[in-house]
mmCIF file of C-alpha atoms in Angstrom:
data_model
loop_
_atom_site.group_PDB
_atom_site.id
_atom_site.type_symbol
_atom_site.label_atom_id
_atom_site.label_comp_id
_atom_site.label_asym_id
_atom_site.label_seq_id
_atom_site.Cartn_x
_atom_site.Cartn_y
_atom_site.Cartn_z
ATOM 1 C CA UNK A 19 204.410 32.247 -45.702
ATOM 2 C CA UNK A 20 206.513 30.147 -45.552
ATOM 3 C CA UNK A 21 205.233 26.503 -45.956
ATOM 4 C CA UNK A 22 207.017 24.135 -43.353
ATOM 5 C CA UNK A 23 205.220 20.653 -42.648
ATOM 6 C CA UNK A 24 208.444 19.663 -39.466
ATOM 7 C CA UNK A 25 208.794 15.942 -39.291
ATOM 8 C CA UNK A 26 207.195 12.702 -38.995
ATOM 9 C CA UNK A 27 206.518 13.571 -34.977
ATOM 10 C CA UNK A 28 204.269 16.735 -35.867
ATOM 11 C CA UNK A 29 203.253 13.842 -38.695
ATOM 12 C CA UNK A 30 202.302 11.858 -35.812
ATOM 13 C CA UNK A 31 200.931 14.759 -34.094
ATOM 14 C CA UNK A 32 198.166 16.306 -36.578
ATOM 15 C CA UNK A 33 196.455 12.680 -38.020
ATOM 16 C CA UNK A 34 196.311 12.008 -34.367
ATOM 17 C CA UNK A 35 194.276 15.103 -33.860
ATOM 18 C CA UNK A 36 192.122 14.997 -37.547
ATOM 19 C CA UNK A 37 191.546 10.429 -36.483
ATOM 20 C CA UNK A 38 188.714 12.121 -34.182
ATOM 21 C CA UNK A 39 187.023 14.364 -36.426
ATOM 22 C CA UNK A 40 187.472 11.094 -39.224
ATOM 23 C CA UNK A 41 185.540 8.884 -36.693
ATOM 24 C CA UNK A 42 182.177 11.326 -35.812
ATOM 25 C CA UNK A 43 179.514 9.457 -38.139
ATOM 26 C CA UNK A 44 178.575 13.039 -39.921
ATOM 27 C CA UNK A 45 182.662 12.954 -41.095
ATOM 28 C CA UNK A 46 182.298 12.677 -45.589
ATOM 29 C CA UNK A 47 184.169 9.028 -46.428
ATOM 30 C CA UNK A 48 184.772 7.316 -49.790
ATOM 31 C CA UNK A 49 183.817 3.722 -48.981
ATOM 32 C CA UNK A 50 184.936 4.308 -45.730
ATOM 33 C CA UNK A 51 187.505 6.111 -46.063
ATOM 34 C CA UNK A 52 187.796 9.461 -44.477
ATOM 35 C CA UNK A 53 187.919 11.760 -47.547
ATOM 36 C CA UNK A 54 190.520 14.588 -46.725
ATOM 37 C CA UNK A 55 191.811 17.098 -48.819
ATOM 38 C CA UNK A 56 195.178 18.246 -49.188
ATOM 39 C CA UNK A 57 195.904 22.166 -50.800
ATOM 40 C CA UNK A 58 199.059 23.249 -53.164
ATOM 41 C CA UNK A 59 200.727 19.792 -53.222
ATOM 42 C CA UNK A 60 203.664 21.833 -54.988
ATOM 43 C CA UNK A 61 204.525 23.111 -51.322
ATOM 44 C CA UNK A 62 205.234 19.799 -50.236
ATOM 45 C CA UNK A 63 208.068 18.850 -51.425
ATOM 46 C CA UNK A 64 209.617 15.770 -50.451
ATOM 47 C CA UNK A 65 207.447 15.333 -47.407
ATOM 48 C CA UNK A 66 204.063 14.655 -48.924
ATOM 49 C CA UNK A 67 204.051 11.629 -49.874
ATOM 50 C CA UNK A 68 205.718 9.586 -46.464
ATOM 51 C CA UNK A 69 202.986 12.094 -45.038
ATOM 52 C CA UNK A 70 199.805 10.245 -46.663
ATOM 53 C CA UNK A 71 201.975 7.208 -46.259
ATOM 54 C CA UNK A 72 202.299 7.358 -42.494
ATOM 55 C CA UNK A 73 198.745 8.998 -42.133
ATOM 56 C CA UNK A 74 197.469 6.147 -44.625
ATOM 57 C CA UNK A 75 199.401 3.347 -41.929
ATOM 58 C CA UNK A 76 197.723 6.085 -38.744
ATOM 59 C CA UNK A 77 194.246 5.194 -40.173
ATOM 60 C CA UNK A 78 194.406 1.288 -40.653
ATOM 61 C CA UNK A 79 195.466 1.494 -37.089
ATOM 62 C CA UNK A 80 192.427 3.006 -36.184
ATOM 63 C CA UNK A 81 190.052 0.584 -37.806
ATOM 64 C CA UNK A 82 189.326 3.112 -41.407
ATOM 65 C CA UNK A 83 190.353 1.096 -44.748
ATOM 66 C CA UNK A 84 192.874 3.982 -45.486
ATOM 67 C CA UNK A 85 192.131 7.658 -46.017
ATOM 68 C CA UNK A 86 190.837 8.895 -49.872
ATOM 69 C CA UNK A 87 193.427 11.854 -50.216
ATOM 70 C CA UNK A 88 191.931 14.532 -52.677
ATOM 71 C CA UNK A 89 193.652 16.854 -54.607
ATOM 72 C CA UNK A 90 192.620 20.552 -54.919
ATOM 73 C CA UNK A 91 193.350 21.995 -58.791
ATOM 74 C CA UNK A 92 193.520 25.835 -58.614
ATOM 75 C CA UNK A 93 195.473 27.913 -60.506
ATOM 76 C CA UNK A 94 198.406 27.684 -58.841
ATOM 77 C CA UNK A 95 199.659 24.654 -60.909
ATOM 78 C CA UNK A 96 200.923 26.860 -62.894
ATOM 79 C CA UNK A 97 203.120 28.714 -59.902
ATOM 80 C CA UNK A 98 204.160 26.158 -58.044
ATOM 81 C CA UNK A 99 205.844 24.571 -60.659
ATOM 82 C CA UNK A 100 206.473 21.094 -58.504
ATOM 83 C CA UNK A 101 202.778 20.371 -58.402
ATOM 84 C CA UNK A 102 202.237 18.159 -62.131
ATOM 85 C CA UNK A 103 204.782 16.478 -61.057
ATOM 86 C CA UNK A 104 204.105 15.493 -57.727
ATOM 87 C CA UNK A 105 200.616 15.051 -58.428
ATOM 88 C CA UNK A 106 201.309 12.098 -61.823
ATOM 89 C CA UNK A 107 204.639 10.885 -58.892
ATOM 90 C CA UNK A 108 202.121 10.873 -55.774
ATOM 91 C CA UNK A 109 199.634 7.459 -56.248
ATOM 92 C CA UNK A 110 197.592 8.212 -52.445
ATOM 93 C CA UNK A 111 196.221 11.050 -54.585
ATOM 94 C CA UNK A 112 193.015 9.348 -55.257
ATOM 95 C CA UNK A 113 190.826 12.308 -56.245
ATOM 96 C CA UNK A 114 190.417 16.046 -56.991
ATOM 97 C CA UNK A 115 188.862 18.534 -56.998
ATOM 98 C CA UNK A 116 188.772 22.387 -58.524
ATOM 99 C CA UNK A 117 189.258 25.055 -56.193
ATOM 100 C CA UNK A 118 185.854 27.028 -57.813
ATOM 101 C CA UNK A 119 187.229 30.710 -56.489
ATOM 102 C CA UNK A 120 190.954 29.655 -59.006
ATOM 103 C CA UNK A 121 188.431 27.917 -61.598
ATOM 104 C CA UNK A 122 189.491 29.264 -64.847
ATOM 105 C CA UNK A 123 186.870 29.475 -67.864
ATOM 106 C CA UNK A 124 187.881 26.540 -69.265
ATOM 107 C CA UNK A 125 191.805 25.843 -67.478
ATOM 108 C CA UNK A 126 192.845 24.917 -71.115
ATOM 109 C CA UNK A 127 196.549 24.079 -71.318
ATOM 110 C CA UNK A 128 194.799 21.401 -67.836
ATOM 111 C CA UNK A 129 193.843 19.042 -70.641
ATOM 112 C CA UNK A 130 195.897 16.010 -69.472
ATOM 113 C CA UNK A 131 195.556 16.798 -66.017
ATOM 114 C CA UNK A 132 191.973 15.407 -66.820
ATOM 115 C CA UNK A 133 193.555 11.406 -67.391
ATOM 116 C CA UNK A 134 193.851 11.152 -64.145
ATOM 117 C CA UNK A 135 193.214 8.994 -61.555
ATOM 118 C CA UNK A 136 189.075 8.977 -60.328
ATOM 119 C CA UNK A 137 189.593 12.785 -60.977
ATOM 120 C CA UNK A 138 186.082 13.908 -59.415
ATOM 121 C CA UNK A 139 185.444 17.265 -61.483
ATOM 122 C CA UNK A 140 185.827 16.960 -65.076
ATOM 123 C CA UNK A 141 188.019 20.022 -66.126
ATOM 124 C CA UNK A 142 185.583 21.444 -68.002
ATOM 125 C CA UNK A 143 185.725 22.320 -72.816
ATOM 126 C CA UNK A 144 187.032 26.165 -73.933
ATOM 127 C CA UNK A 145 184.802 27.932 -74.083
ATOM 128 C CA UNK A 146 184.069 28.439 -78.358
#
């Protein structure tokens, strides 16, 4: 399936749709920031950072201290060749988690990823 991420007008429509959910009292927040998971960051190309920056700005305009963006880690880090570079070059991604259906035993090749910012779930050690 083709993954298209539109232009700034589309990103604005999307964040405008999300804001009411973020404002709900039951929505999960980290330090007052709504938590938002981004799936397969390697698909976004050069659009990821401008999208996240726009959404952060809009969230602040609505009274939030920002958005707590979370990267999803799964086996696609091997398929989406630029995932690691995008992750390292996107400081807006403040945390990460393992996508359980794709969790490999140990992720031994991913060991360096545990040194990234605020990894929520550390990569387990490879089985002996």
